[in-house]
PDB file of C-alpha atoms in Angstrom:
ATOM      1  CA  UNK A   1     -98.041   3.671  88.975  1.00 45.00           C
ATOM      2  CA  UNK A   2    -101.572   4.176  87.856  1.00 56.00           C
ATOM      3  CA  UNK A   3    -102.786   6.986  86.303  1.00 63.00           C
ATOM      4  CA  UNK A   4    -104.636   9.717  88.571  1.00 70.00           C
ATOM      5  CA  UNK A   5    -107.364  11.107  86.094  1.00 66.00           C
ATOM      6  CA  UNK A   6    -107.970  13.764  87.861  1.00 70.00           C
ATOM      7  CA  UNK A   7    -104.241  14.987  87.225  1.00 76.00           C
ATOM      8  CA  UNK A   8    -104.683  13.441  83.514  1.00 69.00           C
ATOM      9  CA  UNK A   9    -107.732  16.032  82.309  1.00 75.00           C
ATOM     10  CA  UNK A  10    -105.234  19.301  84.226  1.00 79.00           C
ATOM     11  CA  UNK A  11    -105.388  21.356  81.676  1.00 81.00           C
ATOM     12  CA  UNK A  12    -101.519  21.879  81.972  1.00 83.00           C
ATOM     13  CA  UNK A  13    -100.739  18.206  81.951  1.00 82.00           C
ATOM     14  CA  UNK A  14     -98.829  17.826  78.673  1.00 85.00           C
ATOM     15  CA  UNK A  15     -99.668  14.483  78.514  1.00 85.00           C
ATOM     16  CA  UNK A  16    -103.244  15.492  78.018  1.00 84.00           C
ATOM     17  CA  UNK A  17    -102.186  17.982  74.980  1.00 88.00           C
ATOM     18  CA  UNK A  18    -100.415  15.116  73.835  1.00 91.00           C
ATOM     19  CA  UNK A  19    -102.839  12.772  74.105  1.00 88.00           C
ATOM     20  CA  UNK A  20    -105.053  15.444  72.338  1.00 91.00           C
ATOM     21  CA  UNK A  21    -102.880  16.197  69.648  1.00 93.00           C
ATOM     22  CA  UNK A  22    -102.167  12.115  68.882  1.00 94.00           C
ATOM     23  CA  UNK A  23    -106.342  12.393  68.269  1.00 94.00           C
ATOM     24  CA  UNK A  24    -106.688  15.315  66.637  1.00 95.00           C
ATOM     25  CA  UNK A  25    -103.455  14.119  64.061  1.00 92.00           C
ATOM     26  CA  UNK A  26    -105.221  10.506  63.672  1.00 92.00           C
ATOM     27  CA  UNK A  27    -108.557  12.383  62.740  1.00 91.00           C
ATOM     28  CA  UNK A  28    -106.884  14.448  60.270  1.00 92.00           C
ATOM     29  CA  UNK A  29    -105.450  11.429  58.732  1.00 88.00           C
ATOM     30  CA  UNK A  30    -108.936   9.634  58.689  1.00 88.00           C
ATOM     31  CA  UNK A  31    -110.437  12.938  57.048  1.00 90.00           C
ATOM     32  CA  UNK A  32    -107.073  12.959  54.472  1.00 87.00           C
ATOM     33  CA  UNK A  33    -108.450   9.606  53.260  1.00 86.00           C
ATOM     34  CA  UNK A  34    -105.206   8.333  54.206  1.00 88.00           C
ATOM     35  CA  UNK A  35    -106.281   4.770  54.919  1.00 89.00           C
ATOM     36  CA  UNK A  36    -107.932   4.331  51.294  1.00 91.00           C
ATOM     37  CA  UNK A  37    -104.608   5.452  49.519  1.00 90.00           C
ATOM     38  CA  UNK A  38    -102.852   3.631  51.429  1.00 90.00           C
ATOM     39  CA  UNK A  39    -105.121   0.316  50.750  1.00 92.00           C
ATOM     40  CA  UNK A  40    -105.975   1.947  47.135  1.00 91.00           C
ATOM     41  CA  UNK A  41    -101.826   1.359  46.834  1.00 93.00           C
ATOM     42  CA  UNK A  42    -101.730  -2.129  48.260  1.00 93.00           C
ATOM     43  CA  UNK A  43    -104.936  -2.860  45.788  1.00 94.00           C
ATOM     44  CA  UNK A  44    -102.523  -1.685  42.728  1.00 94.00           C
ATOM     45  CA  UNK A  45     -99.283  -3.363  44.152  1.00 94.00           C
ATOM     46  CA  UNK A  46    -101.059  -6.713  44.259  1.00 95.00           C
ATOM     47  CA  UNK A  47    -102.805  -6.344  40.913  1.00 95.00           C
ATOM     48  CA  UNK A  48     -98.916  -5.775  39.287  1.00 95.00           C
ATOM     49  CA  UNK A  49     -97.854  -8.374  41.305  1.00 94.00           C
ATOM     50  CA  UNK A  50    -100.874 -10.878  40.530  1.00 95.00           C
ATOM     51  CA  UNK A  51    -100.173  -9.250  36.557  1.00 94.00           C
ATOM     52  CA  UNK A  52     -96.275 -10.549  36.720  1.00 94.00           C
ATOM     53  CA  UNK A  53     -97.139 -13.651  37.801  1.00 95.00           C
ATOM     54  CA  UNK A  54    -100.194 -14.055  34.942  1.00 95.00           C
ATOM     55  CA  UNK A  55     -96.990 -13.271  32.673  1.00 95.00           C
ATOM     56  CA  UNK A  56     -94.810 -16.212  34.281  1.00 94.00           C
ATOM     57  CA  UNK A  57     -97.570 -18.274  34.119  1.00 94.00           C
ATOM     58  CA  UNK A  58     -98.083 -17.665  30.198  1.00 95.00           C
ATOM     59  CA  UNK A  59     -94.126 -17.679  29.588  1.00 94.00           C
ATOM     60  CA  UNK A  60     -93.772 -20.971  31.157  1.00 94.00           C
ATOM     61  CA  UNK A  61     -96.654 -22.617  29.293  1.00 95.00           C
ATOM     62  CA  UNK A  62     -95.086 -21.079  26.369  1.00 94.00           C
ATOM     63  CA  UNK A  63     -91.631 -22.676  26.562  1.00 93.00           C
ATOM     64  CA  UNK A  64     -93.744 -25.982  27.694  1.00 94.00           C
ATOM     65  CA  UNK A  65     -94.763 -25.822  24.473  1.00 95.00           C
ATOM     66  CA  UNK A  66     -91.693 -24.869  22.564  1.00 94.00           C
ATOM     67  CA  UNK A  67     -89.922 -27.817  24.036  1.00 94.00           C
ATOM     68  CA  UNK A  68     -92.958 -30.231  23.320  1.00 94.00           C
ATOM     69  CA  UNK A  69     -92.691 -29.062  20.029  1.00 94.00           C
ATOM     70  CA  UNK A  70     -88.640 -29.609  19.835  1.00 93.00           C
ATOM     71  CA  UNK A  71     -89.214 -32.590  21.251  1.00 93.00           C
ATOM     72  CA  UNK A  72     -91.901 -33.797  18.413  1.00 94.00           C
ATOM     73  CA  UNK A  73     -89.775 -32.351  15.654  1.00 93.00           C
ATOM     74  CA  UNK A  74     -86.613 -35.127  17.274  1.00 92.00           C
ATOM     75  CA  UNK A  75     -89.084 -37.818  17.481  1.00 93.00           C
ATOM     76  CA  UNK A  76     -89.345 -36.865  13.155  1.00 93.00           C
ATOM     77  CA  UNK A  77     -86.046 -36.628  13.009  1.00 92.00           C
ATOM     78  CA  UNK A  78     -84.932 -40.184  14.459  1.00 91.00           C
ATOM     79  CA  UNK A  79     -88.057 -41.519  12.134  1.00 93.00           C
ATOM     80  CA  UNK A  80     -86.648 -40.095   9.223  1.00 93.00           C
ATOM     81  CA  UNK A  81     -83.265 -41.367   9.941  1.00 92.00           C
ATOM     82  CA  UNK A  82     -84.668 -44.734  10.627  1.00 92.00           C
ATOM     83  CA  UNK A  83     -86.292 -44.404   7.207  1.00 93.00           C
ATOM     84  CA  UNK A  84     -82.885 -43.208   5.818  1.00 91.00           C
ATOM     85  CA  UNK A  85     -81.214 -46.018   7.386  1.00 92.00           C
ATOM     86  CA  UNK A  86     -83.839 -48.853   5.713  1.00 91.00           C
ATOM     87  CA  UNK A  87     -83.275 -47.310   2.901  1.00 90.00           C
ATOM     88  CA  UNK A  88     -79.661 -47.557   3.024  1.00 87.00           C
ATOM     89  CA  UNK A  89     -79.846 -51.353   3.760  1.00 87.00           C
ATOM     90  CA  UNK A  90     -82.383 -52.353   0.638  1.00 86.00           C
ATOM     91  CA  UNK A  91     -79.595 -50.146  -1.420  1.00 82.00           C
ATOM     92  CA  UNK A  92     -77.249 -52.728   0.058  1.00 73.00           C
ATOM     93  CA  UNK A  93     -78.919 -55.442  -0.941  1.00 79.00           C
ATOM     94  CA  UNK A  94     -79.423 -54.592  -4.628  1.00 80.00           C
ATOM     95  CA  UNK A  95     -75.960 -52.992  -4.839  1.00 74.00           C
ATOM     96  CA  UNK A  96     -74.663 -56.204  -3.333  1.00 76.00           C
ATOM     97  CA  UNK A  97     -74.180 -58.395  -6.427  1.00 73.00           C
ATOM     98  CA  UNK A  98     -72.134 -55.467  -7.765  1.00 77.00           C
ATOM     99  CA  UNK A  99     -69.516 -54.583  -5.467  1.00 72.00           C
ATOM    100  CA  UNK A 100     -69.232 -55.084  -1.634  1.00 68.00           C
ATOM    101  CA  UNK A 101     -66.906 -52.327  -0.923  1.00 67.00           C
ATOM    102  CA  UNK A 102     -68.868 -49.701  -3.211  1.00 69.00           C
ATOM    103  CA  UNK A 103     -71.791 -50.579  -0.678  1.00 56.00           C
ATOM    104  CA  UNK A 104     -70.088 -50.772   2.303  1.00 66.00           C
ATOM    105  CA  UNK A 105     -69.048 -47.606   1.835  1.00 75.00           C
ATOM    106  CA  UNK A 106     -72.476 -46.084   0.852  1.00 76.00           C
ATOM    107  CA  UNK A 107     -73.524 -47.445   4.369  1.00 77.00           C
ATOM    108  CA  UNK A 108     -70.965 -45.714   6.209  1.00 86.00           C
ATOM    109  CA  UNK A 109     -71.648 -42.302   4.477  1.00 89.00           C
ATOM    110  CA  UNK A 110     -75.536 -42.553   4.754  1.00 87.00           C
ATOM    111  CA  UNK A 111     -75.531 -43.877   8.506  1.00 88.00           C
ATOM    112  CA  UNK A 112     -73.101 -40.763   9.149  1.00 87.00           C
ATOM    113  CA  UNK A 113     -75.360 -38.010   7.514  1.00 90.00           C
ATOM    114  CA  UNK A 114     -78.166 -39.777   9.262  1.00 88.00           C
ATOM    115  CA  UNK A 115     -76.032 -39.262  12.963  1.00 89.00           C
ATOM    116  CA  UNK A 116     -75.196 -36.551  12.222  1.00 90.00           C
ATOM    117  CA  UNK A 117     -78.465 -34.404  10.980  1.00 90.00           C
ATOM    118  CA  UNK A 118     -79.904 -36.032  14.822  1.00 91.00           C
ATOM    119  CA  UNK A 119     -77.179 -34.842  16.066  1.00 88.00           C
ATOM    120  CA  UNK A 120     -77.857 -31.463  14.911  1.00 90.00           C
ATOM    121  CA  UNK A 121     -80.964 -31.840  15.678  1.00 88.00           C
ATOM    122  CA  UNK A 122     -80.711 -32.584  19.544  1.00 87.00           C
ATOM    123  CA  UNK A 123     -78.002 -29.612  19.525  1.00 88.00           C
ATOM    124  CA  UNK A 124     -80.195 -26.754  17.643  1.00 90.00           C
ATOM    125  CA  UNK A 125     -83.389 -28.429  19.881  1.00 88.00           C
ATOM    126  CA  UNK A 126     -81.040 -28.234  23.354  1.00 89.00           C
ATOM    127  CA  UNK A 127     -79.922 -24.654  21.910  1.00 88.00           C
ATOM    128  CA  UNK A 128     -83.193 -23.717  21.695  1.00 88.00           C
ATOM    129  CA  UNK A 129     -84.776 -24.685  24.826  1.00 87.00           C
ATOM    130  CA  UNK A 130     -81.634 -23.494  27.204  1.00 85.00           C
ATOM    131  CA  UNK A 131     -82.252 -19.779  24.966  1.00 84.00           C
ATOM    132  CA  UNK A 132     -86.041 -19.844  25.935  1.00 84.00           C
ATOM    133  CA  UNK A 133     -85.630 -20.936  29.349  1.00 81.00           C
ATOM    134  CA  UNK A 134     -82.534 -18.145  30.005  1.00 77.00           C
ATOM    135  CA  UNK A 135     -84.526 -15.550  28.760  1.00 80.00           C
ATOM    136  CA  UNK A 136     -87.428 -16.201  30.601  1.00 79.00           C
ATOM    137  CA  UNK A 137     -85.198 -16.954  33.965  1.00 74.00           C
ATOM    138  CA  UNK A 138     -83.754 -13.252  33.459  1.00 73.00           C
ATOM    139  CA  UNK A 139     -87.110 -11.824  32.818  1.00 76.00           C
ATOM    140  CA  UNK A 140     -88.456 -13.045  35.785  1.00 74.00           C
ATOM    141  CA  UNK A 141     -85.101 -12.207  37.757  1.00 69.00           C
ATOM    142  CA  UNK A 142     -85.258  -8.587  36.569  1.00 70.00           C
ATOM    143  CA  UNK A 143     -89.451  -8.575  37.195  1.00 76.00           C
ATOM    144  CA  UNK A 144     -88.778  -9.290  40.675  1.00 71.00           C
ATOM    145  CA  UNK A 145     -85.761  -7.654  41.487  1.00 62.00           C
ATOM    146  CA  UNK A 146     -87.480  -4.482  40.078  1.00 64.00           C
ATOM    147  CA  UNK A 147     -90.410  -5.568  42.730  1.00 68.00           C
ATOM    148  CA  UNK A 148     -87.892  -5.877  45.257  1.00 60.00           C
ATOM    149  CA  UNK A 149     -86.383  -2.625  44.237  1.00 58.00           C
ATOM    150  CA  UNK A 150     -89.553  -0.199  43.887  1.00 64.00           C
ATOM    151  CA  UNK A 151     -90.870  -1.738  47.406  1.00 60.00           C
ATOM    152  CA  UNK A 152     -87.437   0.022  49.012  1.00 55.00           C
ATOM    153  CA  UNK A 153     -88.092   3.851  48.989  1.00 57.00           C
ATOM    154  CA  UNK A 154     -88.024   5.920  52.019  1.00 61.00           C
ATOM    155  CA  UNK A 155     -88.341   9.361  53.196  1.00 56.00           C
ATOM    156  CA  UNK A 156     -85.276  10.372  55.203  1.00 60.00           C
ATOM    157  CA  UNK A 157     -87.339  14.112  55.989  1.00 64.00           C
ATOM    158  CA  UNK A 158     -90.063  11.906  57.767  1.00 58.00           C
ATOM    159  CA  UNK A 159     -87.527   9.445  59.594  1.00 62.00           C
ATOM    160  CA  UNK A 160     -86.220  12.553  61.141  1.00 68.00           C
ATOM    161  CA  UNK A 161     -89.316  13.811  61.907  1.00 66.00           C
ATOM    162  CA  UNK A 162     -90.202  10.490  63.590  1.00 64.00           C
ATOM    163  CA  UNK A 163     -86.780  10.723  65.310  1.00 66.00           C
ATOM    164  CA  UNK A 164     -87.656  14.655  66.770  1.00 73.00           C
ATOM    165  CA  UNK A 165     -90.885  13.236  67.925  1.00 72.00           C
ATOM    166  CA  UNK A 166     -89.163  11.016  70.543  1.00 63.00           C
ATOM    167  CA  UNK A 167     -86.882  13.457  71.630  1.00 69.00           C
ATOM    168  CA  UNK A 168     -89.394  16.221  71.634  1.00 67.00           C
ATOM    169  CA  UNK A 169     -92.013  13.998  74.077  1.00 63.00           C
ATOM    170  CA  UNK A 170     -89.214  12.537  76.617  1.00 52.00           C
TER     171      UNK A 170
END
């Protein structure tokens, strides 16, 4: 159960030639400059990731400000329909004394153009924003599935290298 040390430094112990050989392959890793590529790498994978995010960031303040700009260019829209509308009505009134049907049926035509351009309006502004915020959901789906994608590789040569190793020390 515990380890005789004696036995341990034998020189025929393999478990001292494999404890040897564990250090010496651990040095030679410290000497590659292994560790500093390998944080060198997480360094570059955080800076893209901290980059895509930057991007996100940007794209959503941009479509923030697409639909507060849609949303200003309604608000003109019902104010110049409100305008059309008053204007409608004092053409009522003066067109009154001439014929009530002729101005009933200026109303109706007027009040329709008027629903109608905010109804275009709200479509082409709900068009708009459901365009800017399906491209930007796809951008960011293909951003991080591409993250999610690059972080996958593997080396089958050194998983069966790792699996030798096992077999080889048993």
């Amino acid at each position: 159960m515990f380890l005789d040390w004696a036995e341990f430094w034998n020189i025929q112990n393999p478990e001292l030639w494999v404890g040897l050989g564990l250090v010496l392959f651990l040095g030679i890793l410290v000497l590659a400059g292994v560790p500093k590529l390998i944080a060198g790498h997480l360094d570059a994978t955080a800076a893209r990731i901290q980059g895509e995010l930057d991007e996100a960031t940007r794209l959503r303040k941009e479509a923030e400000a697409l639909l507060t700009q849609i949303r200003a260019e309604k608000v003109e829209a019902e104010a110049q329909a409100a305008q059309m509308l008053a204007a409608a009505e004092a053409d009522a009134r003066i067109m009154e004394t001439e014929a009530k049907a002729r101005l009933e049926e200026t109303l109706v035509r007027r009040q329709a153009l008027a629903e109608q351009r905010i109804a275009q309006a709200e479509a082409q502004a709900t068009a708009e924003v459901k365009a800017a915020a399906a491209d930007l959901a796809a951008r960011a789906a293909e951003q991080i599935l591409a993250t999610r994608l690059a972080g996958q590789t593997r080396d089958p040569l050194v998983d069966a290298a790792i699996a030798q190793i096992a077999t080889r020390l048993n």
